[in-house]
PDB file of C-alpha atoms in Angstrom:
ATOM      1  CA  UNK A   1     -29.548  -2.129  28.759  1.00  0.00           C
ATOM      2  CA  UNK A   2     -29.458  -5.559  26.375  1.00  0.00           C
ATOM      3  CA  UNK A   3     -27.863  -5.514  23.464  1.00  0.00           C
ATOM      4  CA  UNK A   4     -30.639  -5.559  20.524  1.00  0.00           C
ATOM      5  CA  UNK A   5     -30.266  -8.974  19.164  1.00  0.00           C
ATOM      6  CA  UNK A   6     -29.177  -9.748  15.245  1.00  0.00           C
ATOM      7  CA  UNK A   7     -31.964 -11.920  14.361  1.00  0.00           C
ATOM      8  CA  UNK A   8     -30.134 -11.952  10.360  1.00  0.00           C
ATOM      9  CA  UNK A   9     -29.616 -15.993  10.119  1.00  0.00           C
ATOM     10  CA  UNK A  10     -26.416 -17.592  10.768  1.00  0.00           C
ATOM     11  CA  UNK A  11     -25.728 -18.551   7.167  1.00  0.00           C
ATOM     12  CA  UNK A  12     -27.110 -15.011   5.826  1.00  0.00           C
ATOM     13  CA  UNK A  13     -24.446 -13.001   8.055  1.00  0.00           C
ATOM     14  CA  UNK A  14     -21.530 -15.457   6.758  1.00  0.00           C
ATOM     15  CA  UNK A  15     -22.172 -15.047   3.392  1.00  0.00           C
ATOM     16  CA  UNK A  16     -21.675 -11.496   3.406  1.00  0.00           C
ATOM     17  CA  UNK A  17     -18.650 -11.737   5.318  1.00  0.00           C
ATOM     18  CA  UNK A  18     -17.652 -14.455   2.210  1.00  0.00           C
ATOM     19  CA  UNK A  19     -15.402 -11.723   0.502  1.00  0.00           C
ATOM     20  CA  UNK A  20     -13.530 -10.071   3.099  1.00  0.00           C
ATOM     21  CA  UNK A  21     -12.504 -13.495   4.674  1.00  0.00           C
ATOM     22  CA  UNK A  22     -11.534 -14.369   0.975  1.00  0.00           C
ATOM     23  CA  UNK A  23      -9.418 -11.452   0.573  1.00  0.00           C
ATOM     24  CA  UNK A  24      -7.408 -11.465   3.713  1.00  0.00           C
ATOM     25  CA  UNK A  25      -6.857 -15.163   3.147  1.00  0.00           C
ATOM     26  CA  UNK A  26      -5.845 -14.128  -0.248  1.00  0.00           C
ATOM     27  CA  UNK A  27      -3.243 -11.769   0.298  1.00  0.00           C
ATOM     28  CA  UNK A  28      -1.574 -13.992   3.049  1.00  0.00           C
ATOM     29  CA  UNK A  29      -1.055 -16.496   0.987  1.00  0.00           C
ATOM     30  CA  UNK A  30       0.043 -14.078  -1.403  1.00  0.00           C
ATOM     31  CA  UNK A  31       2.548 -12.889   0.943  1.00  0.00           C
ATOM     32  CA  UNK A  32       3.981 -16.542   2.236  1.00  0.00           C
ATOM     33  CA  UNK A  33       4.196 -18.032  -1.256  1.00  0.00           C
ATOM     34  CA  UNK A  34       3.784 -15.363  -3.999  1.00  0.00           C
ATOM     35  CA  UNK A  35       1.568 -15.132  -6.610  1.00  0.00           C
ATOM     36  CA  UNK A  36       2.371 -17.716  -9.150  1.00  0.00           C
ATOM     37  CA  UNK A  37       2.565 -20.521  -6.102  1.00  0.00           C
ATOM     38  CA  UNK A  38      -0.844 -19.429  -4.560  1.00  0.00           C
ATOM     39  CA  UNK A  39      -3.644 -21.743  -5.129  1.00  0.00           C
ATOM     40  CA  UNK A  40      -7.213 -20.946  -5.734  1.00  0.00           C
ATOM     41  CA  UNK A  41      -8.111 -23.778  -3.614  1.00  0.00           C
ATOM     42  CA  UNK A  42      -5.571 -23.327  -0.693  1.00  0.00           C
ATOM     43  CA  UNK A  43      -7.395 -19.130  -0.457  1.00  0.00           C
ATOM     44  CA  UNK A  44     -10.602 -21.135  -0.213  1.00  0.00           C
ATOM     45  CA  UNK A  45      -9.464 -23.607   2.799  1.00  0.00           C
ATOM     46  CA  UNK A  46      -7.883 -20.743   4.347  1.00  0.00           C
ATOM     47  CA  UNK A  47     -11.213 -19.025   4.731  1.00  0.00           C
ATOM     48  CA  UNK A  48     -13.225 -21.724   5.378  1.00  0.00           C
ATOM     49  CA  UNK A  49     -15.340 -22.209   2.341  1.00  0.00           C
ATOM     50  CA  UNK A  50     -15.493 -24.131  -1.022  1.00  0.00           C
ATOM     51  CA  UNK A  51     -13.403 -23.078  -4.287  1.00  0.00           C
ATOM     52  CA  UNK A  52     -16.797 -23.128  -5.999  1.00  0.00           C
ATOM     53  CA  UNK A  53     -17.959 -20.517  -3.395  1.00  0.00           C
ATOM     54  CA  UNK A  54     -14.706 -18.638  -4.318  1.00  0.00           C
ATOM     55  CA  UNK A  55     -15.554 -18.429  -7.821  1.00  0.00           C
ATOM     56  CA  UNK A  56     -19.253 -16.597  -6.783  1.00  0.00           C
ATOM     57  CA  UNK A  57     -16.953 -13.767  -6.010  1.00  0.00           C
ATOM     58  CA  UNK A  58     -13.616 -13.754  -8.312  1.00  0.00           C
ATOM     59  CA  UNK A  59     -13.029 -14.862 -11.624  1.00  0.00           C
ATOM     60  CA  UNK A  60      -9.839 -16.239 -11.535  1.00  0.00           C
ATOM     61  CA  UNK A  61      -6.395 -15.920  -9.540  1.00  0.00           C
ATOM     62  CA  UNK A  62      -5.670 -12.233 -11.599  1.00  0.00           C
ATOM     63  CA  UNK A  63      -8.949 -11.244 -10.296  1.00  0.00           C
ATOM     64  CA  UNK A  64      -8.756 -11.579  -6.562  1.00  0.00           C
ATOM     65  CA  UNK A  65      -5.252 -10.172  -6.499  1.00  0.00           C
ATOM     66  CA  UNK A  66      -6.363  -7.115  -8.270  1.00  0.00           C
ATOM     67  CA  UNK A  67      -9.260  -7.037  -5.424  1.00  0.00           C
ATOM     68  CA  UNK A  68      -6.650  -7.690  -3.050  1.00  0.00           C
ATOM     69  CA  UNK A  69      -4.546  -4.505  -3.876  1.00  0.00           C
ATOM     70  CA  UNK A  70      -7.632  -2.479  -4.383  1.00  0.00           C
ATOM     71  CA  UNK A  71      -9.112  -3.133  -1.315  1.00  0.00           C
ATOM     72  CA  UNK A  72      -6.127  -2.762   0.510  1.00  0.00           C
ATOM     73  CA  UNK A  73      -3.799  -0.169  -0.942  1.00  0.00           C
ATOM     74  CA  UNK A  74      -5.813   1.339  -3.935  1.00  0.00           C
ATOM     75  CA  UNK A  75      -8.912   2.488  -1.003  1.00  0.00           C
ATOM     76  CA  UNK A  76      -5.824   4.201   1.204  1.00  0.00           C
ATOM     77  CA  UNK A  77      -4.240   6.242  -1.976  1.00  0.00           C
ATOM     78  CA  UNK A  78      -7.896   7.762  -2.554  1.00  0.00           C
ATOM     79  CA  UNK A  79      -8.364   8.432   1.157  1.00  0.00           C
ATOM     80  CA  UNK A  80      -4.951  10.303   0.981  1.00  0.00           C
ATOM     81  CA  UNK A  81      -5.657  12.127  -2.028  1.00  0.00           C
ATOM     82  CA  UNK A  82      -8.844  13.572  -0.215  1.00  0.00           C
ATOM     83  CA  UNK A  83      -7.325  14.277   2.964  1.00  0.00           C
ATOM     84  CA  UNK A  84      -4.158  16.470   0.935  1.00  0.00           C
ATOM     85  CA  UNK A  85      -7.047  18.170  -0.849  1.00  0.00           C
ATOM     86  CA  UNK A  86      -9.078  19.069   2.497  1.00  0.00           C
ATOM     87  CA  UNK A  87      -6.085  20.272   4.159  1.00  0.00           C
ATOM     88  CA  UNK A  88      -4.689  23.731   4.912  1.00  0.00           C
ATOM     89  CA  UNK A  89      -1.471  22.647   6.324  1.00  0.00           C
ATOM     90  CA  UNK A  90       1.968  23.106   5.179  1.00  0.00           C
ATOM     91  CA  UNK A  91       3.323  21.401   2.739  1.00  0.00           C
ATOM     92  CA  UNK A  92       6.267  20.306   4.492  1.00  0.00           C
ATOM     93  CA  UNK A  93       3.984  18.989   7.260  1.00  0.00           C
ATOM     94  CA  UNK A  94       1.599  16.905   4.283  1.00  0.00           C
ATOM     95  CA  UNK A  95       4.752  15.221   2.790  1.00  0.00           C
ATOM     96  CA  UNK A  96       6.099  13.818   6.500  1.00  0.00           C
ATOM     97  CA  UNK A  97       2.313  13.335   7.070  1.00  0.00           C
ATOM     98  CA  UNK A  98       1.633  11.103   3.781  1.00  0.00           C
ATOM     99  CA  UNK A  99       4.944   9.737   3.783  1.00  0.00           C
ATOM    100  CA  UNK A 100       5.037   8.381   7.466  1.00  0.00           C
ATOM    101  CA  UNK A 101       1.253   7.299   6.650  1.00  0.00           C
ATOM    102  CA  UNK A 102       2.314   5.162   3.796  1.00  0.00           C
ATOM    103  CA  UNK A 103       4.935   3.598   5.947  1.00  0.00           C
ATOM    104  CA  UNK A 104       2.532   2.990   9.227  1.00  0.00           C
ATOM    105  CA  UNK A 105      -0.229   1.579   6.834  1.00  0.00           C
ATOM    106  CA  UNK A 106       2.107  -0.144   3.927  1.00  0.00           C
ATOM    107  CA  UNK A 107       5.484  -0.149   4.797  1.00  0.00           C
ATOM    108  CA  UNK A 108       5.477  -1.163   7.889  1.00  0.00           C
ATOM    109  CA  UNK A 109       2.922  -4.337   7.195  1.00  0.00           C
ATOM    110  CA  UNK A 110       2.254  -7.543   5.891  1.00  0.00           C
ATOM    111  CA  UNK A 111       0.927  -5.259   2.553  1.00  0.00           C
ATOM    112  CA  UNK A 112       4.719  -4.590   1.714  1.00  0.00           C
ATOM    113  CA  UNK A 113       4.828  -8.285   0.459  1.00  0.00           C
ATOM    114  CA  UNK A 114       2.916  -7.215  -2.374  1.00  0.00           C
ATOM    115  CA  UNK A 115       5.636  -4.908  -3.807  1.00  0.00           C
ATOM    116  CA  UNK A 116       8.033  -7.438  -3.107  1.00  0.00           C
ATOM    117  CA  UNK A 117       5.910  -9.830  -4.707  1.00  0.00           C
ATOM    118  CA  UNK A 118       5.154  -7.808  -7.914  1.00  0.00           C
ATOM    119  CA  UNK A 119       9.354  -7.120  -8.153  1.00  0.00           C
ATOM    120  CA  UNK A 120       9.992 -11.026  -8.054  1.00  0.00           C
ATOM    121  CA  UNK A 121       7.214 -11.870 -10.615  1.00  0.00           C
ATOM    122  CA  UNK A 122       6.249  -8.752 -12.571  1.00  0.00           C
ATOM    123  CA  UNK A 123       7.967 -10.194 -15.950  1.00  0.00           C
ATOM    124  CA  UNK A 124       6.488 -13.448 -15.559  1.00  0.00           C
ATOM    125  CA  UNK A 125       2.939 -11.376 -15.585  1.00  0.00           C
ATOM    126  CA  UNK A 126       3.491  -8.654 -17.252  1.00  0.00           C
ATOM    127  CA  UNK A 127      -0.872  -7.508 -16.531  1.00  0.00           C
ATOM    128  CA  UNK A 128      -0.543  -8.169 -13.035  1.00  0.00           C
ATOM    129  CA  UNK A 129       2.119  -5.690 -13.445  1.00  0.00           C
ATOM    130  CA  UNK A 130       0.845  -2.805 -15.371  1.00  0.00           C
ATOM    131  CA  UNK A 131      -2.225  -3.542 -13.259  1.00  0.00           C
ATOM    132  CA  UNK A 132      -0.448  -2.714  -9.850  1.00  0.00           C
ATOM    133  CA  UNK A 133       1.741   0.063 -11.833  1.00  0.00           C
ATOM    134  CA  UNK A 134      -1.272   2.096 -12.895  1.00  0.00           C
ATOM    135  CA  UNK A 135      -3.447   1.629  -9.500  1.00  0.00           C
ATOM    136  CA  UNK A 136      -0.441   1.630  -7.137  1.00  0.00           C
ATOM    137  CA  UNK A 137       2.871   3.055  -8.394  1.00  0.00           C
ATOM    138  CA  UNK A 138       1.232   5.566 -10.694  1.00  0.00           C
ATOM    139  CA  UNK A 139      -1.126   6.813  -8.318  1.00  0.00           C
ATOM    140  CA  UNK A 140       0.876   7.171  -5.387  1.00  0.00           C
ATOM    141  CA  UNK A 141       3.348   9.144  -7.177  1.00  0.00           C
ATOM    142  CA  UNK A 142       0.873  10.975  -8.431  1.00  0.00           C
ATOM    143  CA  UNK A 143      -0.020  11.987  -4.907  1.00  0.00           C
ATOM    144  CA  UNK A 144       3.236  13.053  -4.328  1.00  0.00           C
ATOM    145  CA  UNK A 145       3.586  15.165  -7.491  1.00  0.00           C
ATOM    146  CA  UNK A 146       0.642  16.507  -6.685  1.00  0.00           C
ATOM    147  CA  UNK A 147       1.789  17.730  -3.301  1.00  0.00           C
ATOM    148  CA  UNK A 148       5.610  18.829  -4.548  1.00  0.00           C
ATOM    149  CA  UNK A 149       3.694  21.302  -7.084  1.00  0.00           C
ATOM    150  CA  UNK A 150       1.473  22.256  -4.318  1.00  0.00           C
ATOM    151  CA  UNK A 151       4.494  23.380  -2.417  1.00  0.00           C
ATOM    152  CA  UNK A 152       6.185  25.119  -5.398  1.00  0.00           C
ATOM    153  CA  UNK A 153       3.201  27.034  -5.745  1.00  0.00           C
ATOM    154  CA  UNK A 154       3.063  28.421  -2.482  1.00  0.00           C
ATOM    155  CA  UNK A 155       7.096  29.162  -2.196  1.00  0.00           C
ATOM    156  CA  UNK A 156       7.402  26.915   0.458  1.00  0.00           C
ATOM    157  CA  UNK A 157       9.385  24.308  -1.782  1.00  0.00           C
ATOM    158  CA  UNK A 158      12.115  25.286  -3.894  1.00  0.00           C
ATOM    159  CA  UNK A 159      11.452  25.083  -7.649  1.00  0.00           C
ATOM    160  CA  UNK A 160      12.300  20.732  -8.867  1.00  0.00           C
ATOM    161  CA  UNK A 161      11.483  18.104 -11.261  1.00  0.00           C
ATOM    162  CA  UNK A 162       8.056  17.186  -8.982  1.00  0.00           C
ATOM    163  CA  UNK A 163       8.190  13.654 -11.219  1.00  0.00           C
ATOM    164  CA  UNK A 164      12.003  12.912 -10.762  1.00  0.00           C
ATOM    165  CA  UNK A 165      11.840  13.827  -7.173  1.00  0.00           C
ATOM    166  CA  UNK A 166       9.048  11.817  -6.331  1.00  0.00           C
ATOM    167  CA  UNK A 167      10.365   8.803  -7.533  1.00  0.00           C
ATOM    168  CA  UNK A 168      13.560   9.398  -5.996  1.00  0.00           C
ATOM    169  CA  UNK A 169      11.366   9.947  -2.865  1.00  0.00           C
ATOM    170  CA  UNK A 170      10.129   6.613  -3.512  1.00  0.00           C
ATOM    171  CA  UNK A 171      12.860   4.284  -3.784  1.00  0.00           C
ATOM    172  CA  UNK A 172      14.670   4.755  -0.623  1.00  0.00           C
ATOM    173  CA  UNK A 173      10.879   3.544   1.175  1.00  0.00           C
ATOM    174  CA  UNK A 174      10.941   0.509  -0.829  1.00  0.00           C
ATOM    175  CA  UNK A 175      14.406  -0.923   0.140  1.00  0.00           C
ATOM    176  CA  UNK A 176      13.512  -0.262   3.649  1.00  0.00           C
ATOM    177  CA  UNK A 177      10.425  -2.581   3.089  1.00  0.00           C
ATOM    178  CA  UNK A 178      12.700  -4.927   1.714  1.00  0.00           C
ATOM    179  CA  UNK A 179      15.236  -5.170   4.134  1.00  0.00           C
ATOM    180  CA  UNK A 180      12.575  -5.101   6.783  1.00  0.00           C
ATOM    181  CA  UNK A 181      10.819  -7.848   5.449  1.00  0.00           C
ATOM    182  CA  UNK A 182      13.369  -9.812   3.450  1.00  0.00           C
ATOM    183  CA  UNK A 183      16.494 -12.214   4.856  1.00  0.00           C
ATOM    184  CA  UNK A 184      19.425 -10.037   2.959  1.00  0.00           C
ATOM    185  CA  UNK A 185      23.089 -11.097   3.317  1.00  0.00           C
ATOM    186  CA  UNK A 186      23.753  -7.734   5.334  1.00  0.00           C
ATOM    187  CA  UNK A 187      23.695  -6.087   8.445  1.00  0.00           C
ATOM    188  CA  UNK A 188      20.364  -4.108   7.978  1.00  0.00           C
ATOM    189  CA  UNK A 189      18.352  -5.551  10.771  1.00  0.00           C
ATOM    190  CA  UNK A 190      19.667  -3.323  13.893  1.00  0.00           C
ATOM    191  CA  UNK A 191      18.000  -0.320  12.085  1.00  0.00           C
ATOM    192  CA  UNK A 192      15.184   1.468  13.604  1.00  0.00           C
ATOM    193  CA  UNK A 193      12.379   1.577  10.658  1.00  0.00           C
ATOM    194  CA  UNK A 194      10.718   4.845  12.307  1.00  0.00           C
ATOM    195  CA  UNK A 195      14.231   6.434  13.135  1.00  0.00           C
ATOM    196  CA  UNK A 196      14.938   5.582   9.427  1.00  0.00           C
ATOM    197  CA  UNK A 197      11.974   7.558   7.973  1.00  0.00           C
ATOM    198  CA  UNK A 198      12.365  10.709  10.113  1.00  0.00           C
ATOM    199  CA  UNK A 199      15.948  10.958   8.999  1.00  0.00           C
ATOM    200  CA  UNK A 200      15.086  10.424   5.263  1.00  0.00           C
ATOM    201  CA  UNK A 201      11.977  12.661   5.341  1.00  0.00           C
ATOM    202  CA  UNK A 202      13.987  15.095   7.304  1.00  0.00           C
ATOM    203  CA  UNK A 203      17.183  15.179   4.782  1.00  0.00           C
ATOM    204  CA  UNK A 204      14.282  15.377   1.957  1.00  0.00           C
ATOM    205  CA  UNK A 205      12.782  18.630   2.834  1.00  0.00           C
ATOM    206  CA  UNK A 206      15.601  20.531   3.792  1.00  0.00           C
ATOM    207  CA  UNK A 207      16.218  19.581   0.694  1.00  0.00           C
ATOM    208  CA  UNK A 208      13.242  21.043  -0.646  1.00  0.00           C
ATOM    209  CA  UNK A 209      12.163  23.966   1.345  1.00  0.00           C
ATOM    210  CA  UNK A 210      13.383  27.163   0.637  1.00  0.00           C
ATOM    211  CA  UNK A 211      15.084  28.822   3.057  1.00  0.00           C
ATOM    212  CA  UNK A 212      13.919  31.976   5.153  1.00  0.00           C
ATOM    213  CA  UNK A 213      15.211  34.926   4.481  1.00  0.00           C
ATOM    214  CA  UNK A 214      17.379  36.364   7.065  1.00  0.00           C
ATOM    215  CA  UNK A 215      16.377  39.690   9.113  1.00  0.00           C
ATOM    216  CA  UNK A 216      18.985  42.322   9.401  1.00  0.00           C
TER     217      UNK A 216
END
């Protein structure tokens, strides 16, 4: 059977590819040079169109690297969110779930050069900053409180701080995205990034679960 044929005109079907192809040119320059050394004009060459055409779709450099992070990291915090609220499973099986999830996704990708962007040049932008620590840091942690309490509340998580622990969840994921994507002066390289998280997430809820109660 023949494929039915897109009779939408050439230039119709690339102008609504226009943002997309903006915003993945966007955050790899974001990535290579940071933000303050990313040009307007070098996203638009990079995507193949004009930096008038750029400014149909972004106001200004602020703008499409808020629409980077939203479209990117902001969309998978909300599909987590709804996923932990659909699901029946344990709680010890959501946290390795979301955590591993953020590291596949995040972690693990070219998107981690955002956070390391955003810790080389938050004072220098102080509302890019509070920007990405409202939509991002906030929210994600969020998540996690949200799921610590839900654990609490069923007795399968001992009784914590659900903010203190999740950001001490946090911070040994981001120096793993550092040293996996950063050139540091020590021998960090040889480690496995997967065998990594399973041992942390693994140390963290035995940690956190409460133990079962032995039979006579």
């Amino acid at each position: 059977m023949q494929a039915p044929i897109d009779t939408k005109p050439r230039w119709e079907r690339r102008k609504d590819a226009r943002p997309q192809e903006l915003l993945a040119a966007a955050l790899d320059l974001f990535v290579e040079r940071g933000f303050a050394s990313t040009r307007l004009e070098d996203v638009a060459k990079r995507a193949g169109v004009s930096k008038g055409t750029l400014y149909l779709y972004f106001e200004n450099k602020q703008e499409l690297f808020k629409a980077v992070v939203r479209d990117n990291i902001v969309q998978s915090i909300g599909e987590a969110e709804d996923s932990m609220a659909a699901s029946d499973s344990s709680s010890a099986e959501l946290l390795r779930k979301v955590m591993m999830q953020w590291w596949e996704e995040f972690g693990a990708t070219k998107l981690a050069g955002l956070t390391k962007l955003m810790l080389a040049e938050a004072n220098n932008f102080p509302e890019l900053a509070q920007f990405y620590n409202e939509e991002v840091v906030a929210r994600g942690n969020a998540l996690v409180v949200t799921l610590l309490e839900r654990g609490m509340q069923r007795g399968e998580f001992r009784q914590v701080d659900p903010v203190l622990v999740s950001t001490i969840l946090s911070a040994p994921v981001t120096m793993l995205m550092m040293w996996t994507h950063s050139f540091l002066p020590c021998e960090v390289k040889n480690i496995d990034p997967l065998a990594y998280m399973d041992a942390f997430i693994d140390m963290s809820l035995r940690s956190l679960q409460v133990e079962a109660t032995a039979k006579p």
